[in-house]
mmCIF file of C-alpha atoms in Angstrom:
data_model
loop_
_atom_site.group_PDB
_atom_site.id
_atom_site.type_symbol
_atom_site.label_atom_id
_atom_site.label_comp_id
_atom_site.label_asym_id
_atom_site.label_seq_id
_atom_site.Cartn_x
_atom_site.Cartn_y
_atom_site.Cartn_z
ATOM 1 C CA MET A 19 48.411 101.812 41.973
ATOM 2 C CA LYS A 20 48.328 98.251 43.328
ATOM 3 C CA ASN A 21 51.971 97.703 42.415
ATOM 4 C CA GLU A 22 52.976 100.901 44.270
ATOM 5 C CA GLY A 23 51.128 99.720 47.443
ATOM 6 C CA THR A 24 52.800 96.332 47.402
ATOM 7 C CA GLU A 25 56.220 97.949 46.909
ATOM 8 C CA LEU A 26 55.662 100.202 49.973
ATOM 9 C CA LYS A 27 54.670 97.215 52.118
ATOM 10 C CA ASN A 28 57.740 95.273 51.004
ATOM 11 C CA THR A 29 60.053 98.210 51.897
ATOM 12 C CA GLU A 30 58.447 98.516 55.382
ATOM 13 C CA LYS A 31 58.970 94.786 56.011
ATOM 14 C CA ALA A 32 62.584 95.068 54.885
ATOM 15 C CA ASP A 33 63.192 97.969 57.321
ATOM 16 C CA VAL A 34 61.752 95.955 60.227
ATOM 17 C CA THR A 35 63.888 92.924 59.394
ATOM 18 C CA ASN A 36 66.999 95.139 59.148
ATOM 19 C CA THR A 37 66.403 96.721 62.617
ATOM 20 C CA LYS A 38 65.991 93.366 64.422
ATOM 21 C CA PRO A 39 69.702 92.419 64.452
ATOM 22 C CA LYS A 40 70.621 95.980 65.549
ATOM 23 C CA VAL A 41 68.278 95.760 68.578
ATOM 24 C CA ALA A 42 69.713 92.345 69.470
ATOM 25 C CA LYS A 43 73.259 93.770 69.365
ATOM 26 C CA ILE A 44 72.264 96.715 71.622
ATOM 27 C CA LYS A 45 70.696 94.315 74.143
ATOM 28 C CA THR A 46 73.841 92.180 74.321
ATOM 29 C CA VAL A 47 76.022 95.277 74.827
ATOM 30 C CA VAL A 48 73.732 96.534 77.635
ATOM 31 C CA LYS A 49 73.863 93.122 79.329
ATOM 32 C CA LYS A 50 77.673 93.046 79.188
ATOM 33 C CA VAL A 51 77.905 96.574 80.666
ATOM 34 C CA ALA A 52 75.376 95.667 83.390
ATOM 35 C CA VAL A 53 77.370 92.551 84.331
ATOM 36 C CA LYS A 54 80.588 94.587 84.530
ATOM 37 C CA GLU A 55 79.045 97.460 86.538
ATOM 38 C CA ALA A 56 76.939 95.261 88.865
ATOM 39 C CA PRO A 57 79.680 94.671 91.482
ATOM 40 C CA LYS A 58 80.406 98.410 91.634
ATOM 41 C CA VAL A 59 76.709 99.231 92.177
ATOM 42 C CA VAL A 60 76.407 96.566 94.886
ATOM 43 C CA ALA A 61 79.507 97.923 96.612
ATOM 44 C CA LYS A 62 78.053 101.464 96.582
ATOM 45 C CA VAL A 63 74.743 100.256 98.061
ATOM 46 C CA LYS A 64 76.590 98.354 100.808
ATOM 47 C CA LYS A 65 78.678 101.431 101.577
ATOM 48 C CA ILE A 66 75.549 103.546 102.028
ATOM 49 C CA ALA A 67 73.830 100.853 104.115
ATOM 50 C CA LEU A 68 76.837 100.263 106.376
ATOM 51 C CA LYS A 69 77.521 103.982 106.825
ATOM 52 C CA PRO A 70 77.134 104.740 110.554
ATOM 53 C CA LYS A 71 74.120 106.913 111.332
ATOM 54 C CA LYS A 72 74.553 110.068 113.341
ATOM 55 C CA GLU A 73 73.651 109.344 116.922
ATOM 56 C CA GLU A 74 71.117 111.694 118.475
ATOM 57 C CA PRO A 75 72.460 113.504 121.528
ATOM 58 C CA LYS A 76 71.225 111.958 124.765
ATOM 59 C CA ILE A 77 69.719 114.555 127.093
ATOM 60 C CA LYS A 78 69.652 113.664 130.763
ATOM 61 C CA VAL A 79 67.507 115.472 133.344
ATOM 62 C CA ASN A 80 66.943 115.211 137.085
ATOM 63 C CA VAL A 81 63.814 113.707 138.640
ATOM 64 C CA TYR A 82 62.657 115.827 141.579
ATOM 65 C CA GLY A 83 60.789 114.368 144.541
ATOM 66 C CA ILE A 84 58.037 115.918 146.670
ATOM 67 C CA ASP A 85 60.691 117.250 149.063
ATOM 68 C CA GLY A 86 62.325 119.205 146.214
ATOM 69 C CA LYS A 87 65.477 117.063 146.231
ATOM 70 C CA ILE A 88 66.897 115.110 143.289
ATOM 71 C CA ASP A 89 65.777 111.458 143.365
ATOM 72 C CA LYS A 90 67.572 110.196 140.257
ATOM 73 C CA GLU A 91 68.614 111.022 136.696
ATOM 74 C CA ILE A 92 66.766 109.861 133.572
ATOM 75 C CA GLU A 93 67.110 110.217 129.817
ATOM 76 C CA LEU A 94 64.574 112.265 127.836
ATOM 77 C CA PRO A 95 62.696 110.587 124.936
ATOM 78 C CA ARG A 96 63.944 111.233 121.385
ATOM 79 C CA VAL A 97 60.965 113.586 120.794
ATOM 80 C CA PHE A 98 62.937 116.272 122.637
ATOM 81 C CA ASN A 99 65.664 116.142 119.938
ATOM 82 C CA THR A 100 63.285 117.419 117.251
ATOM 83 C CA GLU A 101 64.357 120.389 115.144
ATOM 84 C CA PHE A 102 62.925 123.741 116.277
ATOM 85 C CA ARG A 103 60.447 125.065 113.678
ATOM 86 C CA PRO A 104 58.947 128.416 114.783
ATOM 87 C CA ASP A 105 57.231 128.859 111.388
ATOM 88 C CA LEU A 106 55.186 125.662 111.789
ATOM 89 C CA ILE A 107 54.380 126.465 115.430
ATOM 90 C CA ARG A 108 52.996 129.884 114.464
ATOM 91 C CA ARG A 109 50.911 128.425 111.641
ATOM 92 C CA ALA A 110 49.461 125.670 113.829
ATOM 93 C CA VAL A 111 48.497 128.096 116.626
ATOM 94 C CA LYS A 112 46.989 130.521 114.112
ATOM 95 C CA ALA A 113 44.902 127.705 112.573
ATOM 96 C CA MET A 114 43.674 126.548 116.001
ATOM 97 C CA ARG A 115 42.598 130.071 116.929
ATOM 98 C CA ALA A 116 40.900 130.626 113.578
ATOM 99 C CA ASN A 117 38.921 127.379 113.887
ATOM 100 C CA ARG A 118 37.576 128.506 117.275
ATOM 101 C CA ARG A 119 36.089 131.701 115.866
ATOM 102 C CA GLN A 120 32.299 131.839 115.855
ATOM 103 C CA LYS A 121 30.299 133.159 112.955
ATOM 104 C CA TYR A 122 28.461 136.411 113.585
ATOM 105 C CA GLY A 123 26.264 138.896 111.761
ATOM 106 C CA PRO A 124 22.901 140.683 111.911
ATOM 107 C CA THR A 125 19.613 138.901 111.334
ATOM 108 C CA PRO A 126 18.414 138.957 107.706
ATOM 109 C CA ARG A 127 15.527 141.332 108.572
ATOM 110 C CA SER A 128 17.495 143.735 110.796
ATOM 111 C CA GLY A 129 17.088 147.330 109.623
ATOM 112 C CA PHE A 130 13.888 146.509 107.758
ATOM 113 C CA ARG A 131 11.717 146.346 110.886
ATOM 114 C CA ARG A 132 11.761 150.137 111.114
ATOM 115 C CA SER A 133 10.013 152.221 113.753
ATOM 116 C CA THR A 134 10.558 155.546 111.948
ATOM 117 C CA SER A 135 7.836 157.622 110.266
ATOM 118 C CA TRP A 136 7.861 159.955 107.275
ATOM 119 C CA TRP A 137 6.188 163.303 106.997
ATOM 120 C CA GLY A 138 5.352 162.893 103.351
ATOM 121 C CA LYS A 139 5.821 165.273 100.447
ATOM 122 C CA GLY A 140 5.124 168.985 100.209
ATOM 123 C CA ARG A 141 7.136 170.335 103.184
ATOM 124 C CA GLY A 142 10.341 171.172 101.379
ATOM 125 C CA VAL A 143 12.297 168.402 103.139
ATOM 126 C CA SER A 144 14.418 166.153 100.966
ATOM 127 C CA ARG A 145 13.412 162.540 100.776
ATOM 128 C CA SER A 146 16.091 160.007 101.689
ATOM 129 C CA GLN A 147 17.650 158.364 98.640
ATOM 130 C CA ARG A 148 15.480 160.639 96.459
ATOM 131 C CA VAL A 149 12.884 157.897 96.089
ATOM 132 C CA VAL A 150 9.644 159.398 94.813
ATOM 133 C CA ASN A 151 6.350 158.339 96.472
ATOM 134 C CA SER A 152 8.112 155.823 98.697
ATOM 135 C CA ARG A 153 8.743 155.281 102.432
ATOM 136 C CA ARG A 154 11.972 153.322 101.836
ATOM 137 C CA GLY A 155 14.102 156.184 103.167
ATOM 138 C CA ALA A 156 13.645 154.866 106.700
ATOM 139 C CA GLN A 157 15.630 151.681 105.995
ATOM 140 C CA SER A 158 18.614 153.245 104.240
ATOM 141 C CA PRO A 159 22.080 152.837 105.835
ATOM 142 C CA GLU A 160 22.427 156.535 106.724
ATOM 143 C CA ALA A 161 19.015 156.683 108.464
ATOM 144 C CA VAL A 162 18.537 156.047 112.178
ATOM 145 C CA GLY A 163 17.350 152.468 112.681
ATOM 146 C CA GLY A 164 18.155 151.605 109.069
ATOM 147 C CA ARG A 165 20.016 148.575 107.789
ATOM 148 C CA ARG A 166 23.825 148.279 107.738
ATOM 149 C CA ALA A 167 25.719 148.611 104.494
ATOM 150 C CA TRP A 168 27.778 145.466 103.810
ATOM 151 C CA PRO A 169 27.332 143.842 107.240
ATOM 152 C CA PRO A 170 29.322 140.735 108.324
ATOM 153 C CA GLN A 171 27.735 137.635 106.802
ATOM 154 C CA LEU A 172 27.059 134.312 108.538
ATOM 155 C CA GLU A 173 28.230 132.479 105.418
ATOM 156 C CA LYS A 174 31.837 133.577 105.963
ATOM 157 C CA ASN A 175 34.150 130.787 107.143
ATOM 158 C CA TYR A 176 36.988 131.953 109.413
ATOM 159 C CA GLY A 177 38.616 128.504 109.726
ATOM 160 C CA GLU A 178 42.093 127.682 108.410
ATOM 161 C CA LYS A 179 43.510 124.340 107.317
ATOM 162 C CA ILE A 180 46.892 122.795 108.102
ATOM 163 C CA ASN A 181 48.391 119.457 107.069
ATOM 164 C CA LYS A 182 48.265 116.691 109.688
ATOM 165 C CA LYS A 183 52.010 116.026 109.461
ATOM 166 C CA GLU A 184 52.804 119.725 109.802
ATOM 167 C CA LYS A 185 50.512 120.005 112.824
ATOM 168 C CA LEU A 186 52.222 117.022 114.482
ATOM 169 C CA LYS A 187 55.671 118.399 113.621
ATOM 170 C CA ALA A 188 54.706 121.742 115.191
ATOM 171 C CA LYS A 189 53.553 120.030 118.388
ATOM 172 C CA ILE A 190 56.746 117.964 118.724
ATOM 173 C CA SER A 191 58.894 120.997 117.874
ATOM 174 C CA ALA A 192 57.179 123.093 120.573
ATOM 175 C CA LEU A 193 57.697 120.226 123.036
ATOM 176 C CA SER A 194 61.428 120.064 122.288
ATOM 177 C CA ALA A 195 61.696 123.831 122.899
ATOM 178 C CA THR A 196 60.713 123.317 126.565
ATOM 179 C CA LYS A 197 64.199 121.916 127.304
ATOM 180 C CA ASP A 198 65.967 125.121 126.218
ATOM 181 C CA LYS A 199 66.637 127.340 129.272
ATOM 182 C CA GLU A 200 67.382 130.422 127.199
ATOM 183 C CA MET A 201 64.125 130.150 125.248
ATOM 184 C CA VAL A 202 62.057 129.544 128.412
ATOM 185 C CA SER A 203 63.583 132.521 130.229
ATOM 186 C CA LYS A 204 63.111 134.754 127.149
ATOM 187 C CA ARG A 205 59.406 133.958 127.310
ATOM 188 C CA GLY A 206 59.353 135.558 130.774
ATOM 189 C CA HIS A 207 59.191 132.476 133.008
ATOM 190 C CA LYS A 208 60.954 132.534 136.388
ATOM 191 C CA PHE A 209 62.721 129.508 137.878
ATOM 192 C CA VAL A 210 65.836 128.545 139.830
ATOM 193 C CA ASP A 211 69.038 128.563 137.726
ATOM 194 C CA ASP A 212 70.262 125.063 138.643
ATOM 195 C CA LEU A 213 67.031 123.342 137.483
ATOM 196 C CA THR A 214 67.099 120.929 134.546
ATOM 197 C CA LEU A 215 64.356 121.565 131.992
ATOM 198 C CA PRO A 216 61.760 120.221 131.499
ATOM 199 C CA VAL A 217 61.096 119.797 135.234
ATOM 200 C CA VAL A 218 60.435 116.066 135.751
ATOM 201 C CA VAL A 219 58.731 115.153 139.048
ATOM 202 C CA SER A 220 58.229 111.755 140.683
ATOM 203 C CA GLU A 221 54.962 109.806 140.508
ATOM 204 C CA LYS A 222 54.075 110.843 144.087
ATOM 205 C CA PHE A 223 53.410 114.348 142.736
ATOM 206 C CA GLU A 224 50.303 112.990 140.981
ATOM 207 C CA GLU A 225 48.803 111.926 144.340
ATOM 208 C CA LEU A 226 48.655 115.464 145.835
ATOM 209 C CA LYS A 227 45.012 116.300 146.580
ATOM 210 C CA THR A 228 45.118 119.915 147.834
ATOM 211 C CA THR A 229 46.220 123.122 146.142
ATOM 212 C CA LYS A 230 48.193 124.121 149.256
ATOM 213 C CA LYS A 231 50.373 120.981 149.051
ATOM 214 C CA VAL A 232 50.932 121.450 145.317
ATOM 215 C CA ALA A 233 52.071 125.053 145.911
ATOM 216 C CA GLU A 234 54.453 123.899 148.677
ATOM 217 C CA VAL A 235 56.038 121.227 146.447
ATOM 218 C CA LEU A 236 56.449 123.656 143.522
ATOM 219 C CA ASP A 237 58.066 126.156 145.894
ATOM 220 C CA LYS A 238 60.537 123.500 147.116
ATOM 221 C CA ILE A 239 61.435 122.556 143.534
ATOM 222 C CA GLY A 240 61.960 126.226 142.623
ATOM 223 C CA VAL A 241 59.232 127.105 140.103
ATOM 224 C CA TYR A 242 56.611 128.822 142.301
ATOM 225 C CA ASP A 243 58.106 132.246 141.447
ATOM 226 C CA ASP A 244 56.520 131.874 138.022
ATOM 227 C CA ILE A 245 53.037 131.551 139.569
ATOM 228 C CA GLU A 246 53.708 134.689 141.636
ATOM 229 C CA ARG A 247 54.644 136.443 138.382
ATOM 230 C CA ALA A 248 51.204 135.497 136.993
ATOM 231 C CA ILE A 249 49.465 136.757 140.164
ATOM 232 C CA LYS A 250 51.219 140.142 139.903
ATOM 233 C CA GLY A 251 50.531 140.346 136.161
ATOM 234 C CA LYS A 252 46.746 139.902 136.481
ATOM 235 C CA HIS A 253 45.001 143.075 135.274
ATOM 236 C CA VAL A 254 41.655 144.365 134.003
ATOM 237 C CA ARG A 255 41.251 143.962 130.263
ATOM 238 C CA ALA A 256 41.110 147.067 128.090
ATOM 239 C CA GLY A 257 38.006 147.446 125.932
ATOM 240 C CA LYS A 258 34.491 146.021 125.990
ATOM 241 C CA GLY A 259 35.619 142.452 126.655
ATOM 242 C CA LYS A 260 35.634 143.189 130.392
ATOM 243 C CA ASN A 261 31.828 143.558 130.246
ATOM 244 C CA ARG A 262 31.433 140.256 128.399
ATOM 245 C CA GLY A 263 32.756 137.774 130.943
ATOM 246 C CA ARG A 264 36.432 138.360 130.134
ATOM 247 C CA ARG A 265 37.225 140.983 132.767
ATOM 248 C CA TYR A 266 40.801 139.980 133.618
ATOM 249 C CA LYS A 267 43.870 139.067 131.589
ATOM 250 C CA VAL A 268 46.201 136.563 133.276
ATOM 251 C CA PRO A 269 49.747 135.711 132.083
ATOM 252 C CA LYS A 270 50.433 132.062 131.263
ATOM 253 C CA SER A 271 52.437 130.294 133.963
ATOM 254 C CA LEU A 272 53.384 126.598 134.356
ATOM 255 C CA LEU A 273 52.178 123.788 132.144
ATOM 256 C CA ILE A 274 51.709 120.631 134.226
ATOM 257 C CA VAL A 275 51.455 117.341 132.304
ATOM 258 C CA VAL A 276 50.268 114.302 134.287
ATOM 259 C CA SER A 277 48.816 110.873 133.493
ATOM 260 C CA ASP A 278 45.078 110.157 133.191
ATOM 261 C CA GLY A 279 43.068 110.191 136.418
ATOM 262 C CA ALA A 280 45.755 111.878 138.542
ATOM 263 C CA ALA A 281 44.464 113.634 141.682
ATOM 264 C CA VAL A 282 46.761 116.613 141.101
ATOM 265 C CA SER A 283 44.889 117.523 137.903
ATOM 266 C CA LYS A 284 42.079 118.986 140.055
ATOM 267 C CA SER A 285 44.185 120.416 142.884
ATOM 268 C CA ALA A 286 46.654 122.235 140.598
ATOM 269 C CA GLN A 287 44.147 123.852 138.252
ATOM 270 C CA ASN A 288 43.233 126.510 140.871
ATOM 271 C CA LEU A 289 46.738 128.006 140.662
ATOM 272 C CA LEU A 290 46.732 131.209 138.611
ATOM 273 C CA GLY A 291 48.048 130.906 135.064
ATOM 274 C CA VAL A 292 48.607 127.133 135.384
ATOM 275 C CA ASP A 293 47.281 124.655 132.786
ATOM 276 C CA VAL A 294 46.982 120.949 133.662
ATOM 277 C CA VAL A 295 46.723 118.448 130.788
ATOM 278 C CA THR A 296 47.379 114.796 129.957
ATOM 279 C CA PRO A 297 49.828 113.698 127.216
ATOM 280 C CA LYS A 298 46.848 112.762 125.024
ATOM 281 C CA GLY A 299 45.238 116.204 125.412
ATOM 282 C CA LEU A 300 48.477 118.123 124.812
ATOM 283 C CA ASN A 301 48.438 120.494 121.832
ATOM 284 C CA VAL A 302 50.582 123.231 120.279
ATOM 285 C CA GLU A 303 48.739 126.066 122.016
ATOM 286 C CA HIS A 304 49.484 124.564 125.446
ATOM 287 C CA LEU A 305 53.202 124.379 124.652
ATOM 288 C CA ALA A 306 53.427 127.696 122.783
ATOM 289 C CA PRO A 307 50.649 130.130 123.815
ATOM 290 C CA GLY A 308 50.295 132.858 121.210
ATOM 291 C CA GLY A 309 52.738 130.984 118.966
ATOM 292 C CA ASP A 310 55.721 131.748 121.236
ATOM 293 C CA ALA A 311 57.523 128.501 122.097
ATOM 294 C CA GLY A 312 59.406 127.814 125.321
ATOM 295 C CA ARG A 313 56.810 127.341 128.049
ATOM 296 C CA LEU A 314 57.944 126.226 131.510
ATOM 297 C CA LEU A 315 56.943 122.541 131.632
ATOM 298 C CA VAL A 316 56.453 120.403 134.746
ATOM 299 C CA ILE A 317 55.880 116.770 133.773
ATOM 300 C CA SER A 318 55.457 113.634 135.854
ATOM 301 C CA GLU A 319 57.728 110.648 135.281
ATOM 302 C CA LYS A 320 54.736 108.480 134.388
ATOM 303 C CA ALA A 321 53.523 110.943 131.738
ATOM 304 C CA LEU A 322 57.045 111.204 130.295
ATOM 305 C CA GLU A 323 57.164 107.431 129.711
ATOM 306 C CA THR A 324 54.123 107.636 127.396
ATOM 307 C CA MET A 325 56.026 110.111 125.185
ATOM 308 C CA LYS A 326 58.618 107.445 124.332
ATOM 309 C CA GLU A 327 56.064 106.021 121.873
ATOM 310 C CA TRP A 328 55.707 109.351 120.002
#
């Protein structure tokens, strides 16, 4: 037995020693091939690196003054060249709405605090649930004042999750849709045909302190017709919501984006259907209410500069 073990060990050692020169040969061959192919690989990498990148189209828009006339022409930030993704916009808006939903349901003891009475047995009247010698019939789901069968539970979570990158992509995509005239008009907004979208206004617009002046400036620029559309579209809500502090439904009109601390943020918010936000507070639902992209955007030149960093 010992001799057999030693023979096996000797054969294993011999196999290892035989494979060593083979491995060395393979390594030398690989090195030679690598040396030959190296210049080709380097050339390919250089070709890819030196390949000219596709230039993003430069979109130029007019800057309108308080008098409604064109002051100058500027270039929009590269954010407005983002690909339009309606699927992401819908998902982001749906998630935002779901996360705002409040939990609701009856109290744990509702339906058990009964005010009903029972005649008792012996009158030929059937007992609810056929429970013998019991007064539990008063709290059954079919009885008046009884509990609800399978009521909504407070434990239910209505919220929805969305990836951070997808949420950001949806916001930028909805922002880029504001430059498309066809998409904005399809959403129902009214504006003058020769306007460049988004409507960029000068920094003096942020200094307007009264709603009357804001309305006059918007009329001169040619977007006040959209506010009139919202005024005409205001109507009483159908259903019980009108008795719960939500009496009227108002169509969405302009979205005004201004810098922090601007006086116009207070004076413009009284206009019907108008939302006033800062670039920091801008979200997908502002740009695409109901998940429909292409809102009519009025943005100040100062607020537009902050978007160059996005």
